[in-house]
mmCIF file with all atom_site columns, C-alpha atoms and ligand atoms in Angstrom:
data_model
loop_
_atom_site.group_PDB
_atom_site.id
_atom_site.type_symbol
_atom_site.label_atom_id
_atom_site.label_alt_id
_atom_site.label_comp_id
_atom_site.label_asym_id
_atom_site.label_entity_id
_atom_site.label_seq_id
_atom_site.pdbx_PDB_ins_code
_atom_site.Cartn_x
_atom_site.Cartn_y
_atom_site.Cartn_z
_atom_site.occupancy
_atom_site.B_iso_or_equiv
_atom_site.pdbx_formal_charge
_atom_site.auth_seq_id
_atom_site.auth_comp_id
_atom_site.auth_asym_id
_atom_site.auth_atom_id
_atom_site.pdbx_PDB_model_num
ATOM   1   C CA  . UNK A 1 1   ? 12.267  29.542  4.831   1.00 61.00 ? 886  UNK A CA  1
ATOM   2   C CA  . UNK A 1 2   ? 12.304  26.431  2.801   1.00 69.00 ? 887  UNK A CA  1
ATOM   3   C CA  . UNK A 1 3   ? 9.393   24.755  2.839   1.00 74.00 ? 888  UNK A CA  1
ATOM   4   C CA  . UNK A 1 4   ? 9.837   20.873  3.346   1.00 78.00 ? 889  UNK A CA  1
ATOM   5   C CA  . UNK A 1 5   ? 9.130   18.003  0.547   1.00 94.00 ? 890  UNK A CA  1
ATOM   6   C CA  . UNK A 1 6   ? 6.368   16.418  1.208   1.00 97.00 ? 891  UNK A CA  1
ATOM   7   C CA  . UNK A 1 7   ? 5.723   13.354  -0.651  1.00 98.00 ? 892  UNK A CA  1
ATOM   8   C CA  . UNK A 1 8   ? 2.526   11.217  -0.729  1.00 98.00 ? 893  UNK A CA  1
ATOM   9   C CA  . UNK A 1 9   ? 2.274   7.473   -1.235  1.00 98.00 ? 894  UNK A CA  1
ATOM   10  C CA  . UNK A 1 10  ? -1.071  6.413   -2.115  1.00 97.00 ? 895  UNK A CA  1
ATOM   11  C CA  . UNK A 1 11  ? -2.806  2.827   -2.327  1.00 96.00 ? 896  UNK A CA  1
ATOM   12  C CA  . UNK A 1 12  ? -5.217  0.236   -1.078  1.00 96.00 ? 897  UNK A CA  1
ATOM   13  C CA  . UNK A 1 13  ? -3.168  -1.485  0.732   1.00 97.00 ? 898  UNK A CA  1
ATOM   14  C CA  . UNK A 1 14  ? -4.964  -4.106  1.568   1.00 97.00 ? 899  UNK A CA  1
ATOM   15  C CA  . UNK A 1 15  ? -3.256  -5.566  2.903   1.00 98.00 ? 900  UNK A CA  1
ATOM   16  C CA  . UNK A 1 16  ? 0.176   -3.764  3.238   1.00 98.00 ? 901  UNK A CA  1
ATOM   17  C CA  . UNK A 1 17  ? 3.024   -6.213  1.983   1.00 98.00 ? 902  UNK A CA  1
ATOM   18  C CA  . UNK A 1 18  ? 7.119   -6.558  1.887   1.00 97.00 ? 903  UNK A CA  1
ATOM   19  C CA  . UNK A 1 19  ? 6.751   -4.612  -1.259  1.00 97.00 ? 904  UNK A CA  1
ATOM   20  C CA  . UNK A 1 20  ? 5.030   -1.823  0.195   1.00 97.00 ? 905  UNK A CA  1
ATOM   21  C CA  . UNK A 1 21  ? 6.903   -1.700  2.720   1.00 97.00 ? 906  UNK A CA  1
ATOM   22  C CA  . UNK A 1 22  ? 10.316  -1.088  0.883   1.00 96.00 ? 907  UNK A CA  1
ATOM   23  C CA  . UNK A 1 23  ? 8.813   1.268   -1.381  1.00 97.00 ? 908  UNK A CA  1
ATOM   24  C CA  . UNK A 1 24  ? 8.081   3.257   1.669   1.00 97.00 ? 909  UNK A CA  1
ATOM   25  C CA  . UNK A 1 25  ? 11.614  2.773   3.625   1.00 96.00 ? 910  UNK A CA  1
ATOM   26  C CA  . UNK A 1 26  ? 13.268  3.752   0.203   1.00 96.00 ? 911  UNK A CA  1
ATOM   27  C CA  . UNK A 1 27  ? 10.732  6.998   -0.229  1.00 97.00 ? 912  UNK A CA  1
ATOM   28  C CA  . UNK A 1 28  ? 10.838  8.088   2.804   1.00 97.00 ? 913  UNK A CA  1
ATOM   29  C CA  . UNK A 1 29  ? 14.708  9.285   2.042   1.00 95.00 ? 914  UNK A CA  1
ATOM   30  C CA  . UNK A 1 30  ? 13.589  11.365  -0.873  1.00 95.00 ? 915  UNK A CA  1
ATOM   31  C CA  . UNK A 1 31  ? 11.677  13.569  0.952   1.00 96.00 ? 916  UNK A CA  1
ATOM   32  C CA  . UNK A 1 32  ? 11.322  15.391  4.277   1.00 96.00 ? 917  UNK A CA  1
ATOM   33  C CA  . UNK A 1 33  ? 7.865   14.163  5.102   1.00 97.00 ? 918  UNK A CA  1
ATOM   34  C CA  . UNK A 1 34  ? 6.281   11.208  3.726   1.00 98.00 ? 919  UNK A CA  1
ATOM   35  C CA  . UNK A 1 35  ? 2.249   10.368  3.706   1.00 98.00 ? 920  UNK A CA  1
ATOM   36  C CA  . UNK A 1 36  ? 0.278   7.157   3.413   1.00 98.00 ? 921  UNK A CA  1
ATOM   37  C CA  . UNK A 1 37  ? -3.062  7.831   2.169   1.00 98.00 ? 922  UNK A CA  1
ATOM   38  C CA  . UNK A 1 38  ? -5.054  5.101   2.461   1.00 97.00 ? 923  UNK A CA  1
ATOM   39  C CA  . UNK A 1 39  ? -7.693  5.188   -0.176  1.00 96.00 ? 924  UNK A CA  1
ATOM   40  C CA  . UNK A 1 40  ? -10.955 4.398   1.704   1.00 92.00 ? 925  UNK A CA  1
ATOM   41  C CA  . UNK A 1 41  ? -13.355 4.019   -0.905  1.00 80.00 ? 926  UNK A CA  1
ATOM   42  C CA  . UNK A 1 42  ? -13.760 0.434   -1.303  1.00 72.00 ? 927  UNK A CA  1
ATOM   43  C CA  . UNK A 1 43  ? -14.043 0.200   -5.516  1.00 78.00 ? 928  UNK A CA  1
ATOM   44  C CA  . UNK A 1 44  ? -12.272 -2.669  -5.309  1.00 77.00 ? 929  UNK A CA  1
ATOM   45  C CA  . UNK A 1 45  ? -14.053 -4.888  -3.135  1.00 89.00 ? 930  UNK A CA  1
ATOM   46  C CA  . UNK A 1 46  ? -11.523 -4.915  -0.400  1.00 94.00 ? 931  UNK A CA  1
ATOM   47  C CA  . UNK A 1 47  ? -10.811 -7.817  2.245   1.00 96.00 ? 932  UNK A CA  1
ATOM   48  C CA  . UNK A 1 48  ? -10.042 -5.367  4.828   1.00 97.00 ? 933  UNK A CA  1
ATOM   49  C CA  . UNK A 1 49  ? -11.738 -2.186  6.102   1.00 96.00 ? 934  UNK A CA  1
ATOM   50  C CA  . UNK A 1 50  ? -10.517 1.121   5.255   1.00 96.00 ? 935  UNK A CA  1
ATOM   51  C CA  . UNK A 1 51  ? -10.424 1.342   9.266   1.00 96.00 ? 936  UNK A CA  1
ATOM   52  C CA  . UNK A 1 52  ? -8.467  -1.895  9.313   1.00 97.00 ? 937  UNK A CA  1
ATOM   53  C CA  . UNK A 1 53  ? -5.831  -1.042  6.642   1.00 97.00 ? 938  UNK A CA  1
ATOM   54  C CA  . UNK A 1 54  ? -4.971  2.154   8.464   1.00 98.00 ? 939  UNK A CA  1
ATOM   55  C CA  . UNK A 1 55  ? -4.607  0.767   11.753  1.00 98.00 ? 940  UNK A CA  1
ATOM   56  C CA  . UNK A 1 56  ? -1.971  -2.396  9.787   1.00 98.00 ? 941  UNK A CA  1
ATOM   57  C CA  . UNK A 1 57  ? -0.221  0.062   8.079   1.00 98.00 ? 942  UNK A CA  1
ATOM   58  C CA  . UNK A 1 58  ? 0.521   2.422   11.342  1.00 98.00 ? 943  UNK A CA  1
ATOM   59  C CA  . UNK A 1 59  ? 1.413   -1.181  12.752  1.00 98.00 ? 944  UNK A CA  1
ATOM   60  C CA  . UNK A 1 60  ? 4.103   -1.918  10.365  1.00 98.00 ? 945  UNK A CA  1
ATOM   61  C CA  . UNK A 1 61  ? 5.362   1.914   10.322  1.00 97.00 ? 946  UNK A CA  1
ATOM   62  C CA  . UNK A 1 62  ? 6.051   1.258   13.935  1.00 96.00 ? 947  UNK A CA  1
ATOM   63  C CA  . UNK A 1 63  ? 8.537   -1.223  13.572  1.00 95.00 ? 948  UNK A CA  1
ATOM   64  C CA  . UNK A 1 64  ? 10.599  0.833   10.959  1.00 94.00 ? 949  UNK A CA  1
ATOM   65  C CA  . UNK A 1 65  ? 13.866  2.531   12.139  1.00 91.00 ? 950  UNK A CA  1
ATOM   66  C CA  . UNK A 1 66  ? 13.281  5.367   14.691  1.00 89.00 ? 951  UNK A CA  1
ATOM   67  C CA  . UNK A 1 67  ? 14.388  8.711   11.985  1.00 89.00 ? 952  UNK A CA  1
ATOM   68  C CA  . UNK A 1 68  ? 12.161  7.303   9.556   1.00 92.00 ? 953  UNK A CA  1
ATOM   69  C CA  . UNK A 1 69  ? 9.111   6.507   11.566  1.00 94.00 ? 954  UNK A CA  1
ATOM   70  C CA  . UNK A 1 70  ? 8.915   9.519   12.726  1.00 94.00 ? 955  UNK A CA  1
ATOM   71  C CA  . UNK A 1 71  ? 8.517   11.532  9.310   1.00 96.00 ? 956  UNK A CA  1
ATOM   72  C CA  . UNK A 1 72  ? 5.635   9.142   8.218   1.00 98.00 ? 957  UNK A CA  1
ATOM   73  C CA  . UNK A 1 73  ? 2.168   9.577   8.747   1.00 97.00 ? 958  UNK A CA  1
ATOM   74  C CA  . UNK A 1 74  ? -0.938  7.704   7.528   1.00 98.00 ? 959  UNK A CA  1
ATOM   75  C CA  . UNK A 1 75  ? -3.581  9.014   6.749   1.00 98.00 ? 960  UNK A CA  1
ATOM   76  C CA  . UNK A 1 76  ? -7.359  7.897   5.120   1.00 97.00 ? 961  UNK A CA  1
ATOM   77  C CA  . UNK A 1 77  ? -8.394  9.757   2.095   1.00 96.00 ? 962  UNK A CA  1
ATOM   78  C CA  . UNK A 1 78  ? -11.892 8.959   -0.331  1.00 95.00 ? 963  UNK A CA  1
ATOM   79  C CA  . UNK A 1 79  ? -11.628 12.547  -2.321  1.00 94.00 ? 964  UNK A CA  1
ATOM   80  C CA  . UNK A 1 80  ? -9.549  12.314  -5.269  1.00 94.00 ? 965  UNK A CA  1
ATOM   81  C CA  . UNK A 1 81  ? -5.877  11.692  -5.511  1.00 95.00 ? 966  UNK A CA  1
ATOM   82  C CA  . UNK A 1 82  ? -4.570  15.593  -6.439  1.00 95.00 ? 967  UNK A CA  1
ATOM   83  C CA  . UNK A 1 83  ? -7.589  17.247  -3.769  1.00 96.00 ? 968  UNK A CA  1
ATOM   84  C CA  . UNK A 1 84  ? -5.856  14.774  -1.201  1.00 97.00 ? 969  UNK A CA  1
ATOM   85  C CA  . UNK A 1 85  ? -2.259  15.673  -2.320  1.00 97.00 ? 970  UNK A CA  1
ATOM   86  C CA  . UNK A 1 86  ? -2.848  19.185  -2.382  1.00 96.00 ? 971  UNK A CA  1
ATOM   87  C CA  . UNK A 1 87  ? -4.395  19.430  1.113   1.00 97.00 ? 972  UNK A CA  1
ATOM   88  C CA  . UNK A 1 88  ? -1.140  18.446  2.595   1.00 97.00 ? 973  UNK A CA  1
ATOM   89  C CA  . UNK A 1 89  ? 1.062   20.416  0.543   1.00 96.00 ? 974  UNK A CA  1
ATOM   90  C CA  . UNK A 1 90  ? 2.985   17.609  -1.093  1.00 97.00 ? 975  UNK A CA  1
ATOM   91  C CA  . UNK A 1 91  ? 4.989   18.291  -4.070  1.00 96.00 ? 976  UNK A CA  1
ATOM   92  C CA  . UNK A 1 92  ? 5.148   14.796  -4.846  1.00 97.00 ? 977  UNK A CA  1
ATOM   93  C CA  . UNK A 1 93  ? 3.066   11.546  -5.666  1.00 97.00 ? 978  UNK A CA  1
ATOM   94  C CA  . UNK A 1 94  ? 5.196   8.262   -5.161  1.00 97.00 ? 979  UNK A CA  1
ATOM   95  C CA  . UNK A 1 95  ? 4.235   4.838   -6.763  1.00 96.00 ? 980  UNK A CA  1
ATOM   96  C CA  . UNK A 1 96  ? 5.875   1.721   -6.688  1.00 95.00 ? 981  UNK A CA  1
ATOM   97  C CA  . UNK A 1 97  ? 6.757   0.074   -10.352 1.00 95.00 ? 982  UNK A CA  1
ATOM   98  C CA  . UNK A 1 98  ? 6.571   -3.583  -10.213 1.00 92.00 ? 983  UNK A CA  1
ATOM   99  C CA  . UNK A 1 99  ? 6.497   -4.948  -13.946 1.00 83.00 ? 984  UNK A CA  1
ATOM   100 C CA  . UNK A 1 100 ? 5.154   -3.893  -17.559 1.00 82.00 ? 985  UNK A CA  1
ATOM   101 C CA  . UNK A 1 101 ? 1.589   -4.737  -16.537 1.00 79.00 ? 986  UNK A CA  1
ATOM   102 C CA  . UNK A 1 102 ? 1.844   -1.744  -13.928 1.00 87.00 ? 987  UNK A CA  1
ATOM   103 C CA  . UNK A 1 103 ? 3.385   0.152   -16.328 1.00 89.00 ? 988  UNK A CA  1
ATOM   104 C CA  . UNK A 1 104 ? 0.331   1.280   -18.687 1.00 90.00 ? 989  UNK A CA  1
ATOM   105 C CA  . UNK A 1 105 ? -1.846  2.022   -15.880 1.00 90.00 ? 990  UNK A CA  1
ATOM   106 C CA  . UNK A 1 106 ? 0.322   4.336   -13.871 1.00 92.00 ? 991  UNK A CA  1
ATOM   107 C CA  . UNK A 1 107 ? 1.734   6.111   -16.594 1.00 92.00 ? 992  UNK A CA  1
ATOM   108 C CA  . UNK A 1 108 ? -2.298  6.825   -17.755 1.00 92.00 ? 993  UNK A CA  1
ATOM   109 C CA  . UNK A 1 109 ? -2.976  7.917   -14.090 1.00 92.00 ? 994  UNK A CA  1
ATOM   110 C CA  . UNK A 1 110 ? 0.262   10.056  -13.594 1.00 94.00 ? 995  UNK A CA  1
ATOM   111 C CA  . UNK A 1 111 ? -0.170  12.196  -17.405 1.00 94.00 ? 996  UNK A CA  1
ATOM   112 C CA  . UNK A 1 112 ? -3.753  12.556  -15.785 1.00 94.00 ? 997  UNK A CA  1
ATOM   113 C CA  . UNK A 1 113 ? -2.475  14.265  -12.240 1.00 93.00 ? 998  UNK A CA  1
ATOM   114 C CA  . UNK A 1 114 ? -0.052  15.705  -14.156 1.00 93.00 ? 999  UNK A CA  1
ATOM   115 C CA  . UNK A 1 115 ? -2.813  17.764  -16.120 1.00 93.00 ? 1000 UNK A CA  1
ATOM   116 C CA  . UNK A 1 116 ? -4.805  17.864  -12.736 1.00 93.00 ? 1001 UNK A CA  1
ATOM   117 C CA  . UNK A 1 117 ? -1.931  19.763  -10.897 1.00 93.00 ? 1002 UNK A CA  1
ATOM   118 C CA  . UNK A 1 118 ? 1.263   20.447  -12.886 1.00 94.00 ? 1003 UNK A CA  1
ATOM   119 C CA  . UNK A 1 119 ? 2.611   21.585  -9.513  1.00 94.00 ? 1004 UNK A CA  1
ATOM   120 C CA  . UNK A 1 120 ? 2.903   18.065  -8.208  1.00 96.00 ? 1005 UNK A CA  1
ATOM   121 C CA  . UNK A 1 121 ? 5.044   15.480  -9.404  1.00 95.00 ? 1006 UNK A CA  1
ATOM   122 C CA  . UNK A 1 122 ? 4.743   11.641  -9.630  1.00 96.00 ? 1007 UNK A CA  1
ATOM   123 C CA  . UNK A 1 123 ? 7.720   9.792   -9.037  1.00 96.00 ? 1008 UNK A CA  1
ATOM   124 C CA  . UNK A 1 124 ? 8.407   5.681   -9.465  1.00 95.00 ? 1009 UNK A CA  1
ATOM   125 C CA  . UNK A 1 125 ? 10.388  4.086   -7.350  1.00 96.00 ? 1010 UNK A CA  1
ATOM   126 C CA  . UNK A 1 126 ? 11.250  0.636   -9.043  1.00 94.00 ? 1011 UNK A CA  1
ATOM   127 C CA  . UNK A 1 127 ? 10.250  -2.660  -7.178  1.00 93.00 ? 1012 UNK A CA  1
ATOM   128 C CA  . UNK A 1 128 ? 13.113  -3.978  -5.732  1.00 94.00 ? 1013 UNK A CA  1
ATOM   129 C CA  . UNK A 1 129 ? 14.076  -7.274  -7.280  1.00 93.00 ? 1014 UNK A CA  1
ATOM   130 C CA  . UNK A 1 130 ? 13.093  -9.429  -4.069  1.00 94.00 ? 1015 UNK A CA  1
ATOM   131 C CA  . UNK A 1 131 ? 9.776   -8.262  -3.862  1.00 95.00 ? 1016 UNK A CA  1
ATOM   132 C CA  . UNK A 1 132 ? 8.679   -7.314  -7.465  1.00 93.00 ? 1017 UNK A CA  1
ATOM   133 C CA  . UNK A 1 133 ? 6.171   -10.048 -7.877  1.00 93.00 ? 1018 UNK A CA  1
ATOM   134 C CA  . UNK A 1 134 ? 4.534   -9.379  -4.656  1.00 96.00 ? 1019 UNK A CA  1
ATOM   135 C CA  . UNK A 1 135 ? 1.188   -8.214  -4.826  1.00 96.00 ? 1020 UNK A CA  1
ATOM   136 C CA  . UNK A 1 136 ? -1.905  -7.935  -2.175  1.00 96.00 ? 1021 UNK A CA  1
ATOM   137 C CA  . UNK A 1 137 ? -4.188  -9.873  -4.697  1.00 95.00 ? 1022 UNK A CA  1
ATOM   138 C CA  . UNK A 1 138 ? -2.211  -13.092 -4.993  1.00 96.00 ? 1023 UNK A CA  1
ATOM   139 C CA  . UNK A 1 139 ? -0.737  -12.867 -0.911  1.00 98.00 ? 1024 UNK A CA  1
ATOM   140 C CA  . UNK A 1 140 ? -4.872  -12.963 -0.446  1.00 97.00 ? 1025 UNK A CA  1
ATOM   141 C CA  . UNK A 1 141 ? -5.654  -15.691 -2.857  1.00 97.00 ? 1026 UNK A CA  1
ATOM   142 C CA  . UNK A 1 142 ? -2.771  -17.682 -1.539  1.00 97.00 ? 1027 UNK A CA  1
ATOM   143 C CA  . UNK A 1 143 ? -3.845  -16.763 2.004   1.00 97.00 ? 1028 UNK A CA  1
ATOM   144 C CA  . UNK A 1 144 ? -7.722  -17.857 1.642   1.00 96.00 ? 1029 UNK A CA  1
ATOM   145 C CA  . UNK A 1 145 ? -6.495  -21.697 0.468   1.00 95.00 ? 1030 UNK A CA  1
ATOM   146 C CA  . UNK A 1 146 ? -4.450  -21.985 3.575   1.00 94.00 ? 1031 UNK A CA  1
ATOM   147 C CA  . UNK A 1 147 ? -0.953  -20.916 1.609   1.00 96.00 ? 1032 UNK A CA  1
ATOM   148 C CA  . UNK A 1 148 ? 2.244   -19.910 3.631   1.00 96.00 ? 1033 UNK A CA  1
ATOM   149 C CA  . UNK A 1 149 ? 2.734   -15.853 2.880   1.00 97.00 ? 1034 UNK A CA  1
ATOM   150 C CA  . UNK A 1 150 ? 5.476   -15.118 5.568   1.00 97.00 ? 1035 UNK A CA  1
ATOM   151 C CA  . UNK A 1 151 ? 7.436   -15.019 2.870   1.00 96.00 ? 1036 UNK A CA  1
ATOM   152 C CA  . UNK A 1 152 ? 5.525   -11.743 1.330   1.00 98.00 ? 1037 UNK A CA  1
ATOM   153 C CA  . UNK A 1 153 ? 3.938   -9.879  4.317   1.00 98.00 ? 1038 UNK A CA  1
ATOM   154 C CA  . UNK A 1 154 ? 5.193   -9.250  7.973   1.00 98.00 ? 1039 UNK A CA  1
ATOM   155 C CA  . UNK A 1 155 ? 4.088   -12.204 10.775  1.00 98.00 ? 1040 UNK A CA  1
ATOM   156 C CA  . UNK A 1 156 ? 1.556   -9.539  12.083  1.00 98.00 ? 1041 UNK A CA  1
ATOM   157 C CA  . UNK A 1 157 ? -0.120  -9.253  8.831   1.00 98.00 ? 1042 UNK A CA  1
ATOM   158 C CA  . UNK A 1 158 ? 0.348   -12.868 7.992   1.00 98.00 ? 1043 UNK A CA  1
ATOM   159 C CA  . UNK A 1 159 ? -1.763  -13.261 11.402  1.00 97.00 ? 1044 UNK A CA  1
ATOM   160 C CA  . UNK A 1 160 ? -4.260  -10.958 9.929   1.00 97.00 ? 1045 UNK A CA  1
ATOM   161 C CA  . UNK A 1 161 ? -5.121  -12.859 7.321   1.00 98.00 ? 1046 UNK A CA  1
ATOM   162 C CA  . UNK A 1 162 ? -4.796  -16.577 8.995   1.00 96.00 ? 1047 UNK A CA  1
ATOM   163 C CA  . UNK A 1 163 ? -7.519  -15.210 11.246  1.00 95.00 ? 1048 UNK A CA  1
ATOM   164 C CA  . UNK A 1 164 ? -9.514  -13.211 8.710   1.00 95.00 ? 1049 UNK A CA  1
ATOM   165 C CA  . UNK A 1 165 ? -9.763  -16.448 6.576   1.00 94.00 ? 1050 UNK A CA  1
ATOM   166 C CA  . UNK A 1 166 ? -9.783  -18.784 9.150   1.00 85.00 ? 1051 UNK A CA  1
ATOM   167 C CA  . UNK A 1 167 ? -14.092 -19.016 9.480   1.00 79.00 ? 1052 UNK A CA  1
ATOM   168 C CA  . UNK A 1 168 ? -14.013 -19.741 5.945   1.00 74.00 ? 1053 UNK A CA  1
ATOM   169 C CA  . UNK A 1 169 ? -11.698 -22.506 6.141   1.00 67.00 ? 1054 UNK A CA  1
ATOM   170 C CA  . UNK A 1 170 ? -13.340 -23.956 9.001   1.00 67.00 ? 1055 UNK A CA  1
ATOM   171 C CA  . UNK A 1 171 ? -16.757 -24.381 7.028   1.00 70.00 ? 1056 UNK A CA  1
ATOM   172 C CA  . UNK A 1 172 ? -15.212 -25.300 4.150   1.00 67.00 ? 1057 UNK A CA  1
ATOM   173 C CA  . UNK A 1 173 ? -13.513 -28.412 6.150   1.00 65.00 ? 1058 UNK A CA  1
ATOM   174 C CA  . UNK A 1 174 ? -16.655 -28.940 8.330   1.00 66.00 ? 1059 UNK A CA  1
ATOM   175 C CA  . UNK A 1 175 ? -18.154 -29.470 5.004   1.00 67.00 ? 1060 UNK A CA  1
ATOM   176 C CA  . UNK A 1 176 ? -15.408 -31.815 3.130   1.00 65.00 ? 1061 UNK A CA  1
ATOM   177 C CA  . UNK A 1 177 ? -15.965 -33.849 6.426   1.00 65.00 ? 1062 UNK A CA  1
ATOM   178 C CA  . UNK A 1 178 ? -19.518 -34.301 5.877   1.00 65.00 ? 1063 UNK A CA  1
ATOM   179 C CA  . UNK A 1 179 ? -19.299 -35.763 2.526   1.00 66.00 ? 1064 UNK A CA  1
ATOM   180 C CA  . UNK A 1 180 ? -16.620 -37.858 3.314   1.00 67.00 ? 1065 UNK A CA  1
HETATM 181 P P1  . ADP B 2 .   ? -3.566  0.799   -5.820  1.00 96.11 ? 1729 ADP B P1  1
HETATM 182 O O1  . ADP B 2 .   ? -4.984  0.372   -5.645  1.00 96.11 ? 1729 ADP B O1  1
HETATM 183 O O2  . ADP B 2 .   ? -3.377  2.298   -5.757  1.00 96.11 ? 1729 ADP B O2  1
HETATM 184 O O3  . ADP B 2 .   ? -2.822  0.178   -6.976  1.00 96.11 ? 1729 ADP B O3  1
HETATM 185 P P2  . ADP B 2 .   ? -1.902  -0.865  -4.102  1.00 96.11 ? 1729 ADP B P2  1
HETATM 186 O O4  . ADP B 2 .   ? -1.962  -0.975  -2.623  1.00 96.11 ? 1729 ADP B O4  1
HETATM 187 O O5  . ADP B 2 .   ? -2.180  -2.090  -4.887  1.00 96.11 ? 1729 ADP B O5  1
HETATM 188 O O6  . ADP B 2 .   ? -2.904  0.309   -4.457  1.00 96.11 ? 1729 ADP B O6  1
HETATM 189 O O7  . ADP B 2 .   ? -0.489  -0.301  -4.561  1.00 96.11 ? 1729 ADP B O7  1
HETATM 190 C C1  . ADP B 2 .   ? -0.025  0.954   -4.133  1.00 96.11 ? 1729 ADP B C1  1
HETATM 191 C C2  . ADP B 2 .   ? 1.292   1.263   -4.837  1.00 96.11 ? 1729 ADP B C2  1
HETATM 192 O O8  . ADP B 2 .   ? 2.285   0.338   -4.406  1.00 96.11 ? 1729 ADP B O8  1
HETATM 193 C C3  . ADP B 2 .   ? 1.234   1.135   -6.356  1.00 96.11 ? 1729 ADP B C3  1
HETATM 194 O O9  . ADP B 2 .   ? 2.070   2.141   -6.915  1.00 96.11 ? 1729 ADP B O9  1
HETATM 195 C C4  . ADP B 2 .   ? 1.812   -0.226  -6.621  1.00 96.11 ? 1729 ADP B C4  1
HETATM 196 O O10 . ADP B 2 .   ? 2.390   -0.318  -7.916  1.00 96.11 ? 1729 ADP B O10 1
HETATM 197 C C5  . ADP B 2 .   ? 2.883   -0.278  -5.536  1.00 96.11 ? 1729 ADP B C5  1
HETATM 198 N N1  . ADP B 2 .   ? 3.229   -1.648  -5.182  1.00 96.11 ? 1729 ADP B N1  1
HETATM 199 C C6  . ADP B 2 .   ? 2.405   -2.671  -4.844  1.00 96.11 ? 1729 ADP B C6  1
HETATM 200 N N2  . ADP B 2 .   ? 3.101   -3.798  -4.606  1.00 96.11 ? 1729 ADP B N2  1
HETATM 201 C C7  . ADP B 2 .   ? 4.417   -3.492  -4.798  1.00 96.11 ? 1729 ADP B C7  1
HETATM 202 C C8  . ADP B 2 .   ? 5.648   -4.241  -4.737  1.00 96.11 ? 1729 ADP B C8  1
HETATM 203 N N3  . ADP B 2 .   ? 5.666   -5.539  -4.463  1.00 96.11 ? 1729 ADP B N3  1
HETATM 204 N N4  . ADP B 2 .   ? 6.802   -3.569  -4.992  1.00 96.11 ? 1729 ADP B N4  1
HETATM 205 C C9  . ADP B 2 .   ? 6.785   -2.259  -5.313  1.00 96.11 ? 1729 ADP B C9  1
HETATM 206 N N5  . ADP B 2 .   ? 5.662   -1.498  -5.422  1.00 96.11 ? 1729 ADP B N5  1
HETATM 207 C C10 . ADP B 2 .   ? 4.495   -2.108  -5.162  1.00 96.11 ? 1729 ADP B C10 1
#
C-alpha cells in the first residue's frame, strides 16, 4: 500500500492572514494530507491564545473549497517541530517564503530539521505576489491604531481584531477627551 504524503505547515499564526491562507490552498495540492500545527508556546508574546488561533484557523479552513477542506486538519503542538512532524507521519515540512529577510532564518531552521530528521523534507512555497508583504506583525500594529486590514485578513478575522483592540482604543480616546 502506498502510504499517503503528509505534509505539515507550521506557525504562530496569530493571527492567520491572506498569506497564510494561500500558502495553505496552494500546499494542500502537493500532498494527500495537510496539517496546521499551531505552535502553542507563546515565545513570542502572542495577541491571541494558542486556544484562540486554533479555533480562527479551523474558521477560515471552513470556508475553503469542499476537496480541500476536507484533507486539512489543525492541530496545537508546544514539543518541537521534527517530534511534532514525526508523530503524524509527515514526510514533509511546508513554509511560506515571503522576501530575503525570511530567507536566512528558514534556511538556518530547515539545515537544522534537516539534521534532526533527514527523513523529512522542508519545502517553500513562494509568497504569492499579492500577498508577499503581508505579515501578522504589521496587520496587528495596523489593527491596534484603528487601521483598515480587510485588505490582508478575512472579515472574520478583521472582526477579531476590531474587537480584541477595541478596549484599548476606547481608553485611549476616553483619555484624549479628558485632556482636551
Ligand atoms: P512562525 O512563527 O513560524 O514564523 P508565522 O505564522 O509567522 O509563524 O508564519 C508561518 C509560515 O507562514 C512561515 O513559513 C512564514 O514565512 C509563512 N508566511 C507568513 N506570512 C506569509 C505570507 N504573506 N505569504 C506567504 N507565506 C507567509
Amino acid at each position: 500500500m502506498v502510504r499517503p504524503h503528509v505534509g505539515v505547515y507550521p506557525g504562530t499564526f496569530d493571527p492567520i492572514t491572506n498569506g497564510h491562507c494561500d500558502i495553505i490552498r496552494r500546499g494542500v495540492r502537493i500532498v494527500d494530507r495537510l496539517i496546521i500545527g499551531v505552535a502553542s508556546n507563546d515565545t513570542k508574546g502572542p495577541l491571541f491564545s494558542a486556544e484562540e488561533r486554533i479555533e480562527i484557523v479551523r474558521e477560515e479552513i471552513g470556508h475553503l473549497d469542499d476537496g480541500d477542506r476536507e484533507r486539512i486538519e489543525v492541530r496545537p503542538f508546544d514539543n518541537l517541530l521534527m517530534h511534532f512532524a514525526q508523530s503524524v507521519r509527515a514526510s514533509v515540512i511546508l513554509r511560506g517564503l515571503r522576501a530575503v529577510s525570511d530567507f536566512e532564518y528558514e534556511f538556518q531552521m530547515a539545515g537544522m530539521n534537516a539534521r534532526l530528521n533527514p527523513e523529512i523534507e522542508t519545502v517553500f512555497l513562494m509568497a504569492s505576489d499579492r500577498y508577499q508583504f503581508i505579515s501578522s506583525r504589521f496587520v496587528k500594529e495596523i489593527a491596534a491604531l484603528g487601521g483598515d486590514v480587510s485588505h490582508f485578513v478575512s472579515p472574520r478575522v478583521a472582526a477579531r481584531l476590531v474587537a480584541r483592540f477595541a478596549p484599548q482604543r476606547g481608553r485611549s480616546r476616553r483619555r484624549t477627551a479628558a485632556a482636551d
